[in-house]
Short mmCIF file of C-alpha atoms in Angstrom, two decimals:
data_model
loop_
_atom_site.label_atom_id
_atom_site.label_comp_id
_atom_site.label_asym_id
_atom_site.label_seq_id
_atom_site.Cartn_x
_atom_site.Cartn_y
_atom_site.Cartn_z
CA UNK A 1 28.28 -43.72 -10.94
CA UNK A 2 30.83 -41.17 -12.42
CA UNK A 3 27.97 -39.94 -14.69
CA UNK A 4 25.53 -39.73 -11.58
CA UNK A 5 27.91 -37.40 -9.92
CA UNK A 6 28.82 -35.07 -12.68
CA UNK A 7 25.32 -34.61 -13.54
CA UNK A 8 24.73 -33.91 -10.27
CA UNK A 9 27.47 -31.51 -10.07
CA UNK A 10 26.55 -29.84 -13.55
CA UNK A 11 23.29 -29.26 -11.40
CA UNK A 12 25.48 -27.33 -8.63
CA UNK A 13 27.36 -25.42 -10.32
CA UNK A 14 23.79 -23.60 -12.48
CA UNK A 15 22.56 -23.32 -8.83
CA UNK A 16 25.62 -21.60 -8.05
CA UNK A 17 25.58 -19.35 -10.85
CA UNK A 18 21.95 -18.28 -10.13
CA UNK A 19 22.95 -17.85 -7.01
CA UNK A 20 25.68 -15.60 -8.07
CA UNK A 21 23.21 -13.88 -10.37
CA UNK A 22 20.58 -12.81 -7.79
CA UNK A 23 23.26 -11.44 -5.74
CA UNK A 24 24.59 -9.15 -8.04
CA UNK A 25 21.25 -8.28 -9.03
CA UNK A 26 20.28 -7.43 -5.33
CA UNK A 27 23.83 -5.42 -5.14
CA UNK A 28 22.80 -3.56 -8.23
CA UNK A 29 19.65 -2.76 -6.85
CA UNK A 30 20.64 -1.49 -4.07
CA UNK A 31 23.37 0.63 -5.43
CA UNK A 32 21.18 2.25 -8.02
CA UNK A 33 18.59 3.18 -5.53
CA UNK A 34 21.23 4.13 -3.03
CA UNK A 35 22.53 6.60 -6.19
CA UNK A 36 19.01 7.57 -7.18
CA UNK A 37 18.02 8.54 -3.15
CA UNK A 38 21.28 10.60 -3.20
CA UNK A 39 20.39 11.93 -6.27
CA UNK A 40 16.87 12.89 -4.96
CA UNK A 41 18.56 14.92 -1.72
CA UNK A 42 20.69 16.81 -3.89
CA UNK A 43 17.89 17.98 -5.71
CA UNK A 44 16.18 19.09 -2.71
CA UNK A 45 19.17 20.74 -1.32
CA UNK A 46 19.56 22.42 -4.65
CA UNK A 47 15.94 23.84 -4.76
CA UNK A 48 16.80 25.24 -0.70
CA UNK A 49 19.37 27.09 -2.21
CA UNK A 50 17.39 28.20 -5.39
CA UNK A 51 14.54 29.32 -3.66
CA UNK A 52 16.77 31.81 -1.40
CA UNK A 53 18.99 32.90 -4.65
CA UNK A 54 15.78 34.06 -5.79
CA UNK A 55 14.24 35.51 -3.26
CA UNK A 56 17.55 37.64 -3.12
CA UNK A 57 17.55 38.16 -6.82
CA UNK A 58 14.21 39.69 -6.57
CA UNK A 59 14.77 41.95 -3.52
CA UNK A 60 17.96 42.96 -5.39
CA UNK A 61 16.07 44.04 -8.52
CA UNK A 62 13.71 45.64 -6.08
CA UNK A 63 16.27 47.95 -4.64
CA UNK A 64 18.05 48.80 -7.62
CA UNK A 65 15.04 49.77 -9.98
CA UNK A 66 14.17 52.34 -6.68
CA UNK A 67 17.77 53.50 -6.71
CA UNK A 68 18.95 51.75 -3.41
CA UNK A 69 17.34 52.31 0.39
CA UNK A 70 18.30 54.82 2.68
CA UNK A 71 18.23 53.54 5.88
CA UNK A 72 18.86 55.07 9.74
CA UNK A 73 23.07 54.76 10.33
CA UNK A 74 23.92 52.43 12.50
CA UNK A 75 27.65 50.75 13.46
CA UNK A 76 26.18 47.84 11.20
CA UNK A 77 25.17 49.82 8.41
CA UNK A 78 27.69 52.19 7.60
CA UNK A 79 28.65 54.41 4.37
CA UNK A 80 29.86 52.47 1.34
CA UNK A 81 33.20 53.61 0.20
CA UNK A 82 32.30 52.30 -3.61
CA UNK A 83 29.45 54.53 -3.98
CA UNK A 84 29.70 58.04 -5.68
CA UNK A 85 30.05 60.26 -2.05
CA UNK A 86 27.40 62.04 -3.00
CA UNK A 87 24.95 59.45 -2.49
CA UNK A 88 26.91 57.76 0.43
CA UNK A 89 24.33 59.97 3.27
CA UNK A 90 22.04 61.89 3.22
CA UNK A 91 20.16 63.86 6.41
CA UNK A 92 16.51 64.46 6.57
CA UNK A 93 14.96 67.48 7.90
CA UNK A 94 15.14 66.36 11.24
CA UNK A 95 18.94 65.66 11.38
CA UNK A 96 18.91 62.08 11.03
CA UNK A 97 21.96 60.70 9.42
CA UNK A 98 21.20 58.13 6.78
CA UNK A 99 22.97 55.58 4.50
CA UNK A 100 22.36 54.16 1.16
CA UNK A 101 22.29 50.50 1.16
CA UNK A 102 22.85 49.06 -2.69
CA UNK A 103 21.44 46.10 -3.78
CA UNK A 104 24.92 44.78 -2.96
CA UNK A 105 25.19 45.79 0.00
CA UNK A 106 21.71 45.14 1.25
CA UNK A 107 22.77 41.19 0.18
CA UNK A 108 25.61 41.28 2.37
CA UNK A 109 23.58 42.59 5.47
CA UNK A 110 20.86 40.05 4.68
CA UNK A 111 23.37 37.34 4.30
CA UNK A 112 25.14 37.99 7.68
CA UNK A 113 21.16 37.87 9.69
CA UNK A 114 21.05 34.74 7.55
CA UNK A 115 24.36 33.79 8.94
CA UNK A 116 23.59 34.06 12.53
CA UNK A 117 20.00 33.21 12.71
CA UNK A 118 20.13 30.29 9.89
CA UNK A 119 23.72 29.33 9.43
CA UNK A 120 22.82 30.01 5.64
CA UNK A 121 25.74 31.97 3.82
CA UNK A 122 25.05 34.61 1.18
CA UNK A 123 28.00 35.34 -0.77
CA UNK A 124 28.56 37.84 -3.89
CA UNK A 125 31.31 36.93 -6.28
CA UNK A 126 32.52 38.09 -9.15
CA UNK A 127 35.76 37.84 -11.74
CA UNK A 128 35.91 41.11 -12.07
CA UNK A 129 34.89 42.40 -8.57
CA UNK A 130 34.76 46.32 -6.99
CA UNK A 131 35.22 44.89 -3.67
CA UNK A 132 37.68 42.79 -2.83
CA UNK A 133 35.22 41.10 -0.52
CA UNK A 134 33.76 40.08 -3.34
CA UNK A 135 36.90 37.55 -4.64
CA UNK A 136 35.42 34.45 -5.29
CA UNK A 137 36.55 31.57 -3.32
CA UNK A 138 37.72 28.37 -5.41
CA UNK A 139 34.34 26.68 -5.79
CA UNK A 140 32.74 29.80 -6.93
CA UNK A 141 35.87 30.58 -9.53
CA UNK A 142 35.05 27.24 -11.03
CA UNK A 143 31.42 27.52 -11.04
CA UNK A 144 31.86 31.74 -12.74
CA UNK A 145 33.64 29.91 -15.24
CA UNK A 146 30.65 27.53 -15.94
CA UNK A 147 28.54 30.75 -16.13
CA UNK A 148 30.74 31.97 -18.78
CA UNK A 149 29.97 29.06 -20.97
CA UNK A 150 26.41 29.59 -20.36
CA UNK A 151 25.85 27.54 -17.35
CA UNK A 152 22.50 28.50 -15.37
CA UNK A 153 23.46 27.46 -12.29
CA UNK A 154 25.48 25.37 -10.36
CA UNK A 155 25.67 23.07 -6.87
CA UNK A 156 27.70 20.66 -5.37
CA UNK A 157 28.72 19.56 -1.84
CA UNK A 158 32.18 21.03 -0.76
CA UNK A 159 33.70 19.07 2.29
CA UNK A 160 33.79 15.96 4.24
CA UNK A 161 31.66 14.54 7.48
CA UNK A 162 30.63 17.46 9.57
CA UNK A 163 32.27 20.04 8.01
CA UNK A 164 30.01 19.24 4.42
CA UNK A 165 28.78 22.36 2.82
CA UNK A 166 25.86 22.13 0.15
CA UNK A 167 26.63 25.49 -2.26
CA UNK A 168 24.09 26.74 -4.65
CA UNK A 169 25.37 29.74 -6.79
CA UNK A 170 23.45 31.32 -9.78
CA UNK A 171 24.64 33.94 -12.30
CA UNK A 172 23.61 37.49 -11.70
CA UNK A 173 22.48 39.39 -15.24
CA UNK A 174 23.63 42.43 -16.46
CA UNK A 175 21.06 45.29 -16.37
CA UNK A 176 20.68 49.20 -17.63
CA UNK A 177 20.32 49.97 -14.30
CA UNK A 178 24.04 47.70 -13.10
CA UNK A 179 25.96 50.08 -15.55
CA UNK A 180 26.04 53.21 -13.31
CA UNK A 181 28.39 50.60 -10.70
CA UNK A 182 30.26 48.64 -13.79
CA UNK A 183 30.83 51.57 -16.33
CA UNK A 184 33.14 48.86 -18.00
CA UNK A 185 30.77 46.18 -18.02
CA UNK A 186 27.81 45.59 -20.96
CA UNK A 187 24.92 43.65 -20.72
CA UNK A 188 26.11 40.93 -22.89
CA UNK A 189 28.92 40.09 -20.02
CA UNK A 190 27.19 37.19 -18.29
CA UNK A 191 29.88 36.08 -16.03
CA UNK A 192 29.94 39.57 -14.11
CA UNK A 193 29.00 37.58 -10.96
CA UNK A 194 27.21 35.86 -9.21
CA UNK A 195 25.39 34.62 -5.65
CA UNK A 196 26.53 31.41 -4.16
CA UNK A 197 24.01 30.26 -1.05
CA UNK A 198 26.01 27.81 1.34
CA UNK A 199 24.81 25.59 4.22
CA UNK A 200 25.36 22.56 6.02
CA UNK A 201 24.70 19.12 4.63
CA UNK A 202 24.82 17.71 7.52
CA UNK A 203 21.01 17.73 8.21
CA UNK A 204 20.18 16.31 4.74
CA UNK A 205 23.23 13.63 5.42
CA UNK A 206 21.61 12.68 8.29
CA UNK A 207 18.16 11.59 6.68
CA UNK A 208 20.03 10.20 4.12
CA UNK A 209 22.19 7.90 6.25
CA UNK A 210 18.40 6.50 7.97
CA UNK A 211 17.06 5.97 4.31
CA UNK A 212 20.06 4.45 3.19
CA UNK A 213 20.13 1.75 6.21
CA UNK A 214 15.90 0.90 5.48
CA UNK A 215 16.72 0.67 2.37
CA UNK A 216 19.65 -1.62 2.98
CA UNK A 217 17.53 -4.00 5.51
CA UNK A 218 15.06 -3.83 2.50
CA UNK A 219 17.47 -5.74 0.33
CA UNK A 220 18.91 -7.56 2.76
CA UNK A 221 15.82 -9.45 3.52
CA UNK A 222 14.68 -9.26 0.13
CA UNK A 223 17.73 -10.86 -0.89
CA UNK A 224 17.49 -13.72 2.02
CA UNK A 225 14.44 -14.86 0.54
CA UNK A 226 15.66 -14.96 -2.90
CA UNK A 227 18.43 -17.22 -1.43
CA UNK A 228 16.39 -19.09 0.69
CA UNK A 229 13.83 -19.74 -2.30
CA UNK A 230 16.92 -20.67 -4.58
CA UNK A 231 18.38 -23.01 -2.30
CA UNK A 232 15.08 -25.01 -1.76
CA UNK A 233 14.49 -25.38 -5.09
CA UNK A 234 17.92 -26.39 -5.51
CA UNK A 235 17.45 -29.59 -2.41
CA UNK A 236 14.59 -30.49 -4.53
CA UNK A 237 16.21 -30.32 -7.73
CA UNK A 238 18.51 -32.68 -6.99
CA UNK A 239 16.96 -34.60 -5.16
CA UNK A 240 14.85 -35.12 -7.91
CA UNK A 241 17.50 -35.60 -10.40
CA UNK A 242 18.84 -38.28 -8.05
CA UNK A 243 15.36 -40.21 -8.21
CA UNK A 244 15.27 -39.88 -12.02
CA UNK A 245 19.30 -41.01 -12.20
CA UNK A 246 18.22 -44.30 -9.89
CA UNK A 247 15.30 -44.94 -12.00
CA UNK A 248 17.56 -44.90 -15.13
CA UNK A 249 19.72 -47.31 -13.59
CA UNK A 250 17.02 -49.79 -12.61
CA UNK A 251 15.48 -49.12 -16.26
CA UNK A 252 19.00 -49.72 -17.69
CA UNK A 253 19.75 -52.66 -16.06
CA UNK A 254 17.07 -54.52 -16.49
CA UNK A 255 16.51 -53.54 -20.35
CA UNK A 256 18.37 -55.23 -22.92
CA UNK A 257 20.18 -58.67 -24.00
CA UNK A 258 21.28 -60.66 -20.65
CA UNK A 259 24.03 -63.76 -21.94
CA UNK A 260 22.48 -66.52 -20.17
CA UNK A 261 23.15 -70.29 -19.98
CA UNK A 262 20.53 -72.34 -21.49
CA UNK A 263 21.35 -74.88 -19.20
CA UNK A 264 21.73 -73.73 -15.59
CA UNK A 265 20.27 -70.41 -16.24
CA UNK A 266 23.64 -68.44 -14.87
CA UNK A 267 24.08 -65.23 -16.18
CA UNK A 268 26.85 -63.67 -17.72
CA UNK A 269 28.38 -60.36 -15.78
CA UNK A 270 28.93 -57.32 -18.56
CA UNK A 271 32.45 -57.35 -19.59
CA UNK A 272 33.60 -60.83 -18.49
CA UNK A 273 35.38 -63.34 -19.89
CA UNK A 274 32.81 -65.94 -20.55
CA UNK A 275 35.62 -68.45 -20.24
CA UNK A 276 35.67 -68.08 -15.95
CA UNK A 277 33.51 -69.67 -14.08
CA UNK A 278 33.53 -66.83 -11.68
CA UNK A 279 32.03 -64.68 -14.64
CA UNK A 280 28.77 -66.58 -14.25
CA UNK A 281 26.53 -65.74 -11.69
CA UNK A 282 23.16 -67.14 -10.47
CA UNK A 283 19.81 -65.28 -12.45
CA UNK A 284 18.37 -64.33 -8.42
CA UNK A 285 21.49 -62.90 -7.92
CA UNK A 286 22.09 -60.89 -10.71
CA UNK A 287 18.85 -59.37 -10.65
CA UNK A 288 19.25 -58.91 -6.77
CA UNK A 289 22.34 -56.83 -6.93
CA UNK A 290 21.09 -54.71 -9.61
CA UNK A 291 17.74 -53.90 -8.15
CA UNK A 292 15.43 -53.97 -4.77
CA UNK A 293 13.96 -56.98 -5.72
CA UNK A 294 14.21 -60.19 -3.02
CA UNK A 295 13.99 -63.84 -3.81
CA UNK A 296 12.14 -66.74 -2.05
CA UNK A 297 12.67 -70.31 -3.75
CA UNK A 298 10.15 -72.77 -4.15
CA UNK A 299 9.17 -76.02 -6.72
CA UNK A 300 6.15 -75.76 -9.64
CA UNK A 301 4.40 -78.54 -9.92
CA UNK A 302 5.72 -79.91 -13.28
CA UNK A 303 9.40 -79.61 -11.36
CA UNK A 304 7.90 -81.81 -8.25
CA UNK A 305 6.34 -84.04 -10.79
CA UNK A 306 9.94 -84.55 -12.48
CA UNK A 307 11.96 -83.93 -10.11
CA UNK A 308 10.77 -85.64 -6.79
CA UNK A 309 7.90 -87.95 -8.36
CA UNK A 310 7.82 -89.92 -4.86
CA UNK A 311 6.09 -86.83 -3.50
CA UNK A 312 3.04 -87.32 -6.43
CA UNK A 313 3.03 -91.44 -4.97
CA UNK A 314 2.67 -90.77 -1.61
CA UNK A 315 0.22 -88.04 -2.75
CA UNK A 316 -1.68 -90.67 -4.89
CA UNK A 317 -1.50 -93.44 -1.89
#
């Protein structure tokens, strides 16, 4: 019996251990897709904020290969104090009063309509900056720094909850054309600055968040089916090793060399003294105990004929 219920345990314990198994393997799953969808959003926040850092990068090359834009002044666009002041104005033969707007300068006015229309941020930062608008805030410092090592570009999301910021930010190349601005500057200095693109995450979190929970009912019921498939095949299992262990036992118990009296046909329990009377048991009963089997008790004729030979007289008569 001992043996019956350690194999039976043995038989458990493997069920608990695949058990165990799946489960991880669903957690795994879930957590590397959960990782990979993340993954996938940042990507497509990243290539947001590429596609405006080079739609600006191309509208600033525009502008400075023509020299910058003069444009009507207005109280928004006003005179830049880091130009030469002979190209700050200019009046055309009409008297209207006009303003050169840089390539610099035309980034910061597109980045405030951005701003209010958008909520996208357009922000140029350098190391070395002209402007002291132009000091770079801590994530850009440390993303510069990656541009000196040769760095292409560089995004990350800055913040918690609500207030979670997706920032893009791109080196900006040294030209001929920048040298006339950066007289100490040389085209070989590639972290002069750069243009960091900021917006909310929250929009992208919020998709995320609905992907994340279908994907998590996805495992979930994935997972209750493994379970439920493992712990059917488990009931049967056993119950199938508990057929097999009975059979054994009736096998077992029935095979082999039984001690038994050549007299009265008593047989000898395993293990007792043979000395005991009470170690001696009847042949029906032995066999009973040990298996399903059921006994009815009757005479053969060569018994009736030796046994009770009045019954073969009066049989005769």
């Amino acid at each position: 019996m001992d043996g019956r219920i350690a194999t039976v345990s043995r038989a458990r314990g493997y069920l608990c251990v695949l058990g165990f198994v799946f489960l991880c393997l669903v957690l795994t799953s879930w957590y590397l897709d959960s990782r990979a969808l993340e993954k996938e959003y940042r990507n497509l926040a990243a290539e947001v904020g590429r596609s405006f850092f080079q739609a600006i990068d191309a509208m600033r090359d525009w502008n400075l290969t023509h020299g910058g834009l003069y444009v009507k002044s207005s109280d928004d666009v006003l005179p830049s104090p880091y130009l030469p002041e002979s190209l700050r104005s200019a009046t055309t033969t009409l008297g209207e009063q006009l303003t050169l707007v840089s390539h610099a300068h035309m980034t910061r006015l597109i980045s405030e309509l951005l701003s209010t229309r958008r909520g996208i941020h357009l922000h140029i930062a350098s190391l070395k900056p002209i402007r002291p608008g132009n000091t770079p805030e801590p994530w850009e410092r440390h993303a510069l720094a990656h541009f000196e090592q040769g760095s292409g570009e560089e995004y990350d999301i800055v913040g918690q909850g609500e207030d979670a910021q997706f920032k893009y930010m791109a080196p900006l190349r040294m030209q001929p054309l920048c040298l006339s601005c950066h007289p100490h500057a040389d085209e070989t200095d590639k972290a002069r600055g750069g243009v960091s693109v900021s917006f909310s995450w929250g929009p992208f979190q919020s998709v995320l968040s609905g992907e994340r929970r279908r994907m998590l009912l996805i495992h979930v019921l994935l997972g209750s089916l493994g379970f439920g498939v493992v712990v059917l095949t488990g009931t049967n299992l056993i119950q199938s090793i508990r057929a097999l262990q009975d059979s054994l036992l009736r096998i077992r118990r029935l095979e082999g060399l039984l001690p038994i009296c050549a007299h009265c046909k008593k047989v000898r329990l395993e293990g007792a003294d043979r000395t005991k009377p009470e170690s001696w048991v009847a042949i029906e009963k032995y066999i009973a105990d040990r298996t399903d089997a059921e006994f009815t008790h009757g005479l053969c004729p060569q018994c009736v004929k030796e046994y009770y030979p009045e019954f073969n007289r009066n049989k005769v008569h």
